[in-house]
CSV table of C-alpha atoms and ligand atoms in Angstrom, one decimal:
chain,number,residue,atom,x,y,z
A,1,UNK,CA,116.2,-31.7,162.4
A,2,UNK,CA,119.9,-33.2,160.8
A,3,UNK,CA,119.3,-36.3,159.0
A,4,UNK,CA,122.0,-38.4,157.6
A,5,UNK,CA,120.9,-40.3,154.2
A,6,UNK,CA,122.3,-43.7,153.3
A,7,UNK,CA,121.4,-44.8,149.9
A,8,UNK,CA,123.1,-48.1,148.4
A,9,UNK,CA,120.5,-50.1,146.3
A,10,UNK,CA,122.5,-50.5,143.1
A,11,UNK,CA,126.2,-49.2,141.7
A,12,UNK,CA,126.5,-45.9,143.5
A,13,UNK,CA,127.2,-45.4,147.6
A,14,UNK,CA,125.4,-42.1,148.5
A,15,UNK,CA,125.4,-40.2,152.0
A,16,UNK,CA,123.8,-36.9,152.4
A,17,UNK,CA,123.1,-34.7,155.4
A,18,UNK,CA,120.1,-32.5,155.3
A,19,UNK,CA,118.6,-30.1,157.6
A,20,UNK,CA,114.9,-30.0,157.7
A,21,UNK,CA,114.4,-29.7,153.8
A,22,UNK,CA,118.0,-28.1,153.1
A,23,UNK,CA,120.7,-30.2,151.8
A,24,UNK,CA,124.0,-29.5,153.6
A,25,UNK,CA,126.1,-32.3,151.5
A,26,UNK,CA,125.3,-35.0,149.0
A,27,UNK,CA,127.8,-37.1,147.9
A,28,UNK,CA,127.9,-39.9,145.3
A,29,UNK,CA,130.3,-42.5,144.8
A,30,UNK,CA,130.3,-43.9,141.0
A,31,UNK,CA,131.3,-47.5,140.5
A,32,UNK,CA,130.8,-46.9,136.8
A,33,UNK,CA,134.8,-47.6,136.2
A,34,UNK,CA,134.5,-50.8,137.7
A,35,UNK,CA,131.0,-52.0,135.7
A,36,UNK,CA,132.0,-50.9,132.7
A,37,UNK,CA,134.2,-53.5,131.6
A,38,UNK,CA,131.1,-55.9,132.0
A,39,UNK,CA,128.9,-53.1,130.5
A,40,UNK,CA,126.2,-54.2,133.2
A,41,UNK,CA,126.2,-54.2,137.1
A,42,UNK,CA,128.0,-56.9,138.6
A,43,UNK,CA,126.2,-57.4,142.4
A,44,UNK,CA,129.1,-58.9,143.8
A,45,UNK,CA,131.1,-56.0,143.2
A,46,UNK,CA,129.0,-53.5,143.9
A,47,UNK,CA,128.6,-54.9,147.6
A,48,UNK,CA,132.2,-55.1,148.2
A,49,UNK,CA,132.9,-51.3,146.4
A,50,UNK,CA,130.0,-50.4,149.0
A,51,UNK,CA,131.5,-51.6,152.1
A,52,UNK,CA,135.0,-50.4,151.2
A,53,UNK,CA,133.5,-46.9,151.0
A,54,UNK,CA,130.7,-46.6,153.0
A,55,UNK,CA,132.6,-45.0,156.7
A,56,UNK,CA,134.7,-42.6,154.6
A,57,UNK,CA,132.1,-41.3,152.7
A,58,UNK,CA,130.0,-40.3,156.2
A,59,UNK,CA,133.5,-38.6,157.7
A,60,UNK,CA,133.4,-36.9,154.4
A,61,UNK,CA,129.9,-35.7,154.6
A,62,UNK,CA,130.3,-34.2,158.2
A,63,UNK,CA,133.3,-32.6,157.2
A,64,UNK,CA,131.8,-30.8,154.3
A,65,UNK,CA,128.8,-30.0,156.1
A,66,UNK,CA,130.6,-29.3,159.5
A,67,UNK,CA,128.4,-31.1,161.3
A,68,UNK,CA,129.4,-33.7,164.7
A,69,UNK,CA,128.7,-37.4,164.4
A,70,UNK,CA,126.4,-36.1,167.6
A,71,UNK,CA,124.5,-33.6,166.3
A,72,UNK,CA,123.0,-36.3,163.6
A,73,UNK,CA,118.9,-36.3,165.0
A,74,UNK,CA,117.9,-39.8,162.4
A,75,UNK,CA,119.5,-41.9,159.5
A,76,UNK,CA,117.3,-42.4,157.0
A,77,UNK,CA,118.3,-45.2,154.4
A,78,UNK,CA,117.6,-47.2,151.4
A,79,UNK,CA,115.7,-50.6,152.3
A,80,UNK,CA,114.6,-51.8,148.9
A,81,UNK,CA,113.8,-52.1,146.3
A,82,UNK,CA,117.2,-52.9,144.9
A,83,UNK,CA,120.2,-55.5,145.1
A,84,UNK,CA,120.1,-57.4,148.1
A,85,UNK,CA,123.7,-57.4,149.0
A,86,UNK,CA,124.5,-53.8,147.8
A,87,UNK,CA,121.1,-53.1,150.0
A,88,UNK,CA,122.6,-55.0,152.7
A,89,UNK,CA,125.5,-53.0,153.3
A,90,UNK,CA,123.7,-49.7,153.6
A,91,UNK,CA,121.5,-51.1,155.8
A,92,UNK,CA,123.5,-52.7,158.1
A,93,UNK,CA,126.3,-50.0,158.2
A,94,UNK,CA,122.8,-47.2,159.5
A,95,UNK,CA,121.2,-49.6,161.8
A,96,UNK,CA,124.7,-50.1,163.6
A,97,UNK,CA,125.5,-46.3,163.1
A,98,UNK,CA,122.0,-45.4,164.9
A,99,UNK,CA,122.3,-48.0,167.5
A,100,UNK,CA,125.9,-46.8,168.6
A,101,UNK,CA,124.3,-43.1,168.6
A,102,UNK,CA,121.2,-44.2,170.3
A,103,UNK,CA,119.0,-42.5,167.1
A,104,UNK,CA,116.4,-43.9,165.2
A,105,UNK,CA,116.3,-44.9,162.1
A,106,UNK,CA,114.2,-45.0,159.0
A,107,UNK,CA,114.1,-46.8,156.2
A,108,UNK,CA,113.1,-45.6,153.4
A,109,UNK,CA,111.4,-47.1,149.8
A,110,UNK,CA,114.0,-46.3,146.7
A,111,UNK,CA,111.0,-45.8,144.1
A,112,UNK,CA,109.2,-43.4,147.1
A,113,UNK,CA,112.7,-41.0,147.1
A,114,UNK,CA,113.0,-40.8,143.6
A,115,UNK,CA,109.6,-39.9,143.0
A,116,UNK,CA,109.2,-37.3,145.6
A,117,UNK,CA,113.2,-35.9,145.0
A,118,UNK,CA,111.3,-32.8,143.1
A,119,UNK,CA,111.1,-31.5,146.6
A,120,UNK,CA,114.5,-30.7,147.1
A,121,UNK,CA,114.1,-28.3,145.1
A,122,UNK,CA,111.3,-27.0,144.2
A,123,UNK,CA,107.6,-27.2,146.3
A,124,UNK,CA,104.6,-28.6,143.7
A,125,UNK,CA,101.2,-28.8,143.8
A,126,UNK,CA,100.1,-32.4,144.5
A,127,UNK,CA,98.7,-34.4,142.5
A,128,UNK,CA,101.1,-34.9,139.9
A,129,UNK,CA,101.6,-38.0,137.6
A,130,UNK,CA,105.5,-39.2,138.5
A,131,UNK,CA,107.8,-40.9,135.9
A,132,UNK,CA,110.3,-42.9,137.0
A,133,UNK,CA,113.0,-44.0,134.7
A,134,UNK,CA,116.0,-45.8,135.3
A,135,UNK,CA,118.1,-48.5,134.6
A,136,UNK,CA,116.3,-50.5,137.2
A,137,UNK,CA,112.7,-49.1,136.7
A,138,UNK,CA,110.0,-47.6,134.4
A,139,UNK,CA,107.3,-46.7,136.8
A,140,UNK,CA,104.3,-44.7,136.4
A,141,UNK,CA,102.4,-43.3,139.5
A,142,UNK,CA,99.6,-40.8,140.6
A,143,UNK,CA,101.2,-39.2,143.4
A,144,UNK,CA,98.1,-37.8,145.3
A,145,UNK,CA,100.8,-36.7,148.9
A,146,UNK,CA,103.8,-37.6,150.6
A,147,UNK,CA,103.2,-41.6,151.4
A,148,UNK,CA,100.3,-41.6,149.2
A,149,UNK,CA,100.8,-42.7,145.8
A,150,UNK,CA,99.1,-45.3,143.7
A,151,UNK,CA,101.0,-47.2,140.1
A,152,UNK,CA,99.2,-46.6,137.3
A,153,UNK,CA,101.8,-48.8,134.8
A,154,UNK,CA,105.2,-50.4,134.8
A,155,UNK,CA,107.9,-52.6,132.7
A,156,UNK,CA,107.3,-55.7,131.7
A,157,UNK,CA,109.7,-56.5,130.8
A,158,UNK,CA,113.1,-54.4,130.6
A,159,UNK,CA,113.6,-50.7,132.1
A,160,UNK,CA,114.1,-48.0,129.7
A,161,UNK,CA,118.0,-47.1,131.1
A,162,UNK,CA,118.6,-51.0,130.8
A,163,UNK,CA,116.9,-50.7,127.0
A,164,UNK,CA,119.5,-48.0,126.2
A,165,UNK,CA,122.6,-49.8,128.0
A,166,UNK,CA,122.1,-53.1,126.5
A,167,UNK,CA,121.6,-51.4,123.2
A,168,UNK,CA,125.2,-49.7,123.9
A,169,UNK,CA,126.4,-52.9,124.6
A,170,UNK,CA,125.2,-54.5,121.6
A,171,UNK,CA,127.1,-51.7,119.6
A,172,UNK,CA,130.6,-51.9,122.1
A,173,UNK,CA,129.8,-47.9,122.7
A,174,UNK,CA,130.5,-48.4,126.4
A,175,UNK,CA,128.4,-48.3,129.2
A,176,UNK,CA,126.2,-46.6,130.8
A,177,UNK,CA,124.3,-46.5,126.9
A,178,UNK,CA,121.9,-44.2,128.2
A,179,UNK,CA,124.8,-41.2,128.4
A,180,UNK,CA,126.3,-42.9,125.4
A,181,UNK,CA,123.5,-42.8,123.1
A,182,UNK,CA,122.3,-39.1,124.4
A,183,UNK,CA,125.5,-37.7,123.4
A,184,UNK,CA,126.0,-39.6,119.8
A,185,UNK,CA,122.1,-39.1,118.8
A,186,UNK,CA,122.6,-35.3,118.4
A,187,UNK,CA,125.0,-36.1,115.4
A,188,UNK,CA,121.8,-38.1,114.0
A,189,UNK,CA,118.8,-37.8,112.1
A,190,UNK,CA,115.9,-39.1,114.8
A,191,UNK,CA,113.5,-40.0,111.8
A,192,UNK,CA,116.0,-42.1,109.4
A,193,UNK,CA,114.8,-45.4,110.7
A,194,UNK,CA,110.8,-46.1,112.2
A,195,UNK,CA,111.3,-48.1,114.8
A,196,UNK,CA,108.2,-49.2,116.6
A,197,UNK,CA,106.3,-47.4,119.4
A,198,UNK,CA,106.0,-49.8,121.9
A,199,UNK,CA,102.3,-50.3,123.4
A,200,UNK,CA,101.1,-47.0,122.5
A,201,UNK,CA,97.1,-48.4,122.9
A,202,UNK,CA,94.8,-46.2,124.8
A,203,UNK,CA,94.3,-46.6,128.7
A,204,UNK,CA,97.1,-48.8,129.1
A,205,UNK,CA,100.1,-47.4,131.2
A,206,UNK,CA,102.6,-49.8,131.1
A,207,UNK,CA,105.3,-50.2,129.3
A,208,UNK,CA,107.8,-53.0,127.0
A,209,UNK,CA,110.9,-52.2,125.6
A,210,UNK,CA,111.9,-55.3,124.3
A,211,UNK,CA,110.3,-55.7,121.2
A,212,UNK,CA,112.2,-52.8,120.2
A,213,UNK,CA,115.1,-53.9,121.6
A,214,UNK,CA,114.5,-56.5,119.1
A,215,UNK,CA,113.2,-54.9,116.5
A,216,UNK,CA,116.5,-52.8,116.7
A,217,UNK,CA,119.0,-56.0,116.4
A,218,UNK,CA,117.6,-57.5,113.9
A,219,UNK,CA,117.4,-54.1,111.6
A,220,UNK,CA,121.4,-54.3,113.1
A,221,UNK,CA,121.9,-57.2,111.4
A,222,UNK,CA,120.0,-57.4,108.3
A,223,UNK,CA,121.9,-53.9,106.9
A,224,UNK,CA,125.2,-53.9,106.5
A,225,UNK,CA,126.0,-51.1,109.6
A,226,UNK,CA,129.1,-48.7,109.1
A,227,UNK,CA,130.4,-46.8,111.6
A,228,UNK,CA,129.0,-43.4,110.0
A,229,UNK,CA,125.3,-44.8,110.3
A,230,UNK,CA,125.6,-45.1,114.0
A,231,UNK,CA,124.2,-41.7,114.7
A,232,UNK,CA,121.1,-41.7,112.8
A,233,UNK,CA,120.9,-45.7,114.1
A,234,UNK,CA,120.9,-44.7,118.2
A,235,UNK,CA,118.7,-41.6,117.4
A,236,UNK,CA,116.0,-43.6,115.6
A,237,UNK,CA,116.1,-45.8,118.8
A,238,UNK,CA,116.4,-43.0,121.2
A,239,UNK,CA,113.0,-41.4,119.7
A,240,UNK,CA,110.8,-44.1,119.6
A,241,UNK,CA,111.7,-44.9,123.8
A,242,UNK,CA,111.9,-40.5,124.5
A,243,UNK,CA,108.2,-40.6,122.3
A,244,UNK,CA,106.3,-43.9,124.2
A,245,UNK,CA,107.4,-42.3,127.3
A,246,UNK,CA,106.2,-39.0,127.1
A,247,UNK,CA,102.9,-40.5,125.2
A,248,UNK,CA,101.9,-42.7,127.8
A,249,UNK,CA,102.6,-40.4,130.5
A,250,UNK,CA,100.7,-37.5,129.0
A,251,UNK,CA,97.7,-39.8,128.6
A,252,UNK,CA,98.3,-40.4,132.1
A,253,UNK,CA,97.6,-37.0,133.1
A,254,UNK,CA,94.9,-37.2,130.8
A,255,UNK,CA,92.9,-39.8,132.1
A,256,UNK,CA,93.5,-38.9,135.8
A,257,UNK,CA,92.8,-34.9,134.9
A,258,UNK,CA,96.0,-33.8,136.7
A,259,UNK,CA,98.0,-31.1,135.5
A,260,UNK,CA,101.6,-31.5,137.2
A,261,UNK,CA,104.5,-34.2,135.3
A,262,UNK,CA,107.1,-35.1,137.4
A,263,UNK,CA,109.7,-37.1,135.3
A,264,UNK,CA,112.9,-38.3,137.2
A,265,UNK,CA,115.6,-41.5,137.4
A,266,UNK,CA,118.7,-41.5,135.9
A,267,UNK,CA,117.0,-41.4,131.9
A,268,UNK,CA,115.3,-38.3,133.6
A,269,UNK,CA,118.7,-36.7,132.2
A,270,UNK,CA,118.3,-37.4,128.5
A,271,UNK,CA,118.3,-33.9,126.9
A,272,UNK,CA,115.9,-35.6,123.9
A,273,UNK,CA,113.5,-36.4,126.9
A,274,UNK,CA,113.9,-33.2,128.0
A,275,UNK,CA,113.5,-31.6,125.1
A,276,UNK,CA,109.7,-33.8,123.8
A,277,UNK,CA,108.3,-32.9,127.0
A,278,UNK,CA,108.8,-29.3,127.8
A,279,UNK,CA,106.7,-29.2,124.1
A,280,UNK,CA,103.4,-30.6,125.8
A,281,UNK,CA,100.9,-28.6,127.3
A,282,UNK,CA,100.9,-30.4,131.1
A,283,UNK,CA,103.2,-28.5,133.7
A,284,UNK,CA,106.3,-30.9,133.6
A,285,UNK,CA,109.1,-30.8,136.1
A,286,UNK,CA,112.4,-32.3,136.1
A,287,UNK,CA,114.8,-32.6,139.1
A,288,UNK,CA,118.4,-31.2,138.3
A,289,UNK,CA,120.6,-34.0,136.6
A,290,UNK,CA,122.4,-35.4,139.9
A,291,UNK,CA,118.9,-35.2,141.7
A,292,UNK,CA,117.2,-37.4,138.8
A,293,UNK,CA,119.9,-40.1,139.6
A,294,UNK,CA,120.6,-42.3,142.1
A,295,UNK,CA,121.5,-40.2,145.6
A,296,UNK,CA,120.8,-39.9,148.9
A,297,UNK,CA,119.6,-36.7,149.3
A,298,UNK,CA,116.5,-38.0,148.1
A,299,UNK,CA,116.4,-40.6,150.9
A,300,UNK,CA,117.2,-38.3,154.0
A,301,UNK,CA,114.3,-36.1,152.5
A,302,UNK,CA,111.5,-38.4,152.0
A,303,UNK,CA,112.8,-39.7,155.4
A,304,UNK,CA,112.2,-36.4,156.8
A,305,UNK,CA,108.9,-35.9,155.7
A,306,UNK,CA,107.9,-39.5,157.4
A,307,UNK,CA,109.6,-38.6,160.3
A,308,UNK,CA,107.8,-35.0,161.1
A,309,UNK,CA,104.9,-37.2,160.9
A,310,UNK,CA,105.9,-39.8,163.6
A,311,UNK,CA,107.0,-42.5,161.7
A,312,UNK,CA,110.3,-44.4,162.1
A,313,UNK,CA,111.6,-48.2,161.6
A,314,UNK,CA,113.4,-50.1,164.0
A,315,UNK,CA,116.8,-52.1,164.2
A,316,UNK,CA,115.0,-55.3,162.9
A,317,UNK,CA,114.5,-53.8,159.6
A,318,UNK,CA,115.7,-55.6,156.7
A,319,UNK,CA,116.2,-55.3,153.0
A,320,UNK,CA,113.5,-55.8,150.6
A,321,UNK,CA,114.6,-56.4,147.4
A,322,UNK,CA,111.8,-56.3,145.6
A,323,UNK,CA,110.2,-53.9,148.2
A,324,UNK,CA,106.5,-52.6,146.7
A,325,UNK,CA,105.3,-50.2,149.3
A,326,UNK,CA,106.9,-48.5,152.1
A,327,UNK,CA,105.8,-49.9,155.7
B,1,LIG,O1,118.7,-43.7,138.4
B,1,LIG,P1,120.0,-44.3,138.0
B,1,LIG,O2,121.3,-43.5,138.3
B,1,LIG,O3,120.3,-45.7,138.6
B,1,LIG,C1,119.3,-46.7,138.6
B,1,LIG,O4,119.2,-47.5,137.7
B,1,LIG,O5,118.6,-46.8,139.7
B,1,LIG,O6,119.9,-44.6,136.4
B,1,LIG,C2,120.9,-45.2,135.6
B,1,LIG,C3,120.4,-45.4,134.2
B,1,LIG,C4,121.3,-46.1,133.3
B,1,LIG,O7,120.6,-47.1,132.6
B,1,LIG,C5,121.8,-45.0,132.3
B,1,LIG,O8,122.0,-45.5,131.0
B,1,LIG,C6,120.6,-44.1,132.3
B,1,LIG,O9,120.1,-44.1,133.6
B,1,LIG,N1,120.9,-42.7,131.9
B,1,LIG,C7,120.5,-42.2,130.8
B,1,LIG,C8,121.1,-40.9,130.7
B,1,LIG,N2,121.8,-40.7,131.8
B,1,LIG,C9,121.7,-41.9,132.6
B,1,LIG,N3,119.7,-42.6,129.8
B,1,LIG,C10,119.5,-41.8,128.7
B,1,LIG,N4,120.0,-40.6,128.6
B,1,LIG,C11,120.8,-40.1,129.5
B,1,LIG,N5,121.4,-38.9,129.4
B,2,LIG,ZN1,117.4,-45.2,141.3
């Protein structure tokens, strides 16, 4: 079975093709260059880069997987969560793609492909206990099968890559932070300044970054700050976020006895991350880097697994940007 994947929820258009569970192509197309300058997505934008890029980015992906517009069996694509318009133009450009082939479609939950993108790669014993960090999301499930999952904690307030980004902003390093501050943090001591551990209290899974976020400004601007102290400054700040994560999600697997970590999103790539939870004890698994962020190889999989069971969408879907639960 050929599925196309259309995946357009935030700052990144992404079309794959997969067969069954192999990925033929998977291509992403960064808007970083034109965010930057705001150091934050602007919505607006990111619809518009969308829509300019969306019908050469499928020719692309059949010519690199030399496969016919024809021979395409279902599209699978991105129907929330995410930002409405950017969401919109994924959606609408599928449903109109299918109808014109005569396929079906399916739509398919962002969190849901992120969480089960493992699969691409590797195959896992379910359960496992799935992290989910982005710039968007901080998300804790137990994932107990495909389309069976249940949250177990979340954000209060900001995301863990939007912690790191607007911390990068704050500091003109450029954006996205979350590279940024990786990068500079291995020039730093992690240890020079104790920043708090957010919400680190027994049996409770979710999480808040902005106290430290807080916490981090006002150190900021009660010290004089040189350039030279930046290191130790973003590495401080790295380790308290890379050490609430990895706490609260080892309790996790704690309290619901599973084994299996799953740890993905685009902060899924921070090599301090990495690094604190290859030294716990649980089996933990980490997609490769361009797998961990936003794609849509992800999408045409998790599609594929709902469609060997029967289920598809129809052409009234429509996006859900605040979208829970898939169906
Ligand atoms: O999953 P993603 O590509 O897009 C969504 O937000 O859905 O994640 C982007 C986020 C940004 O906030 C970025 O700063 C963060 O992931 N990020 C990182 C790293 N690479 C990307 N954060 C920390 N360390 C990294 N190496
Ligand atoms: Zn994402």
């Amino acid at each position: 079975m050929i599925v196309l994947g259309v995946e357009t929820s935030c700052d990144d258009t992404c079309v794959a093709i997969i067969e069954n569970n192999k990925i033929l192509t998977s291509i992403v197309s960064s808007q970083t260059d034109i965010h930057k300058e705001f150091g934050g997505v602007v919505p607006e934008l990111a619809s518009r880069d969308h829509l300019k890029n969306i019908q050469f980015l499928v020719e692309k992906a059949l010519f690199e997987s030399k496969i016919e517009l024809s021979q395409i069996d279902f599209i699978a694509v991105t129907y929330g969560p995410g930002l409405v318009g950017a969401l919109l133009i994924g959606l609408s450009y599928a449903k109109s793609l299918a109808y014109a082939l005569n396929k079906q479609i399916i739509g398919v939950n962002h969190i849901e492909a992120h969480l089960t993108s493992i699969f691409l790669e590797k195959e896992i014993q379910f359960p496992y206990i799935g992290l989910v960090v982005s710039g968007g999301h901080t998300l804790l499930y137990k994932v107990n099968n495909f389309r069976n999952y249940e949250i177990i904690g979340r954000t209060c307030d900001d995301a863990a890559g939007e912690a790191f980004d607007k911390i990068a902003k704050f500091l003109n390093l450029g954006y996205p932070g979350g590279v940024i501050i990786d990068k500079i943090s291995k020039k730093g001591k992690c240890d020079a300044i104790s920043f708090p551990r957010p919400m680190l209290k027994p049996d409770n899974f979710d999480f808040s970054f902005s106290g430290l976020k807080t916490s981090f400004i006002n150190h900021v601007k009660k010290n004089k700050i040189k350039e030279t102290d930046i290191p130790d400054l973003v590495c401080s700040f790295q380790e308290a976020i890379v050490d609430t994560l990895v706490h609260k999600t080892k309790e996790a697997a704690r309290k619901f006895n599973v084994n299996n970590i799953v740890v993905t999103g685009g902060v899924a790539c921070n090599s301090r991350l990495r690094e604190k939870f290859n030294l716990i004890e649980n089996n933990v698994y980490f997609p490769s880097p361009n797998f961990c962020t936003d794609n849509a190889a992800m999408v045409a999989h998790i599609g594929y697994r709902y469609l060997i069971e029967g289920i598809t969408s129809n052409y009234s879907l429509e996006p859900i940007p605040s979208l829970k639960r898939n169906m």
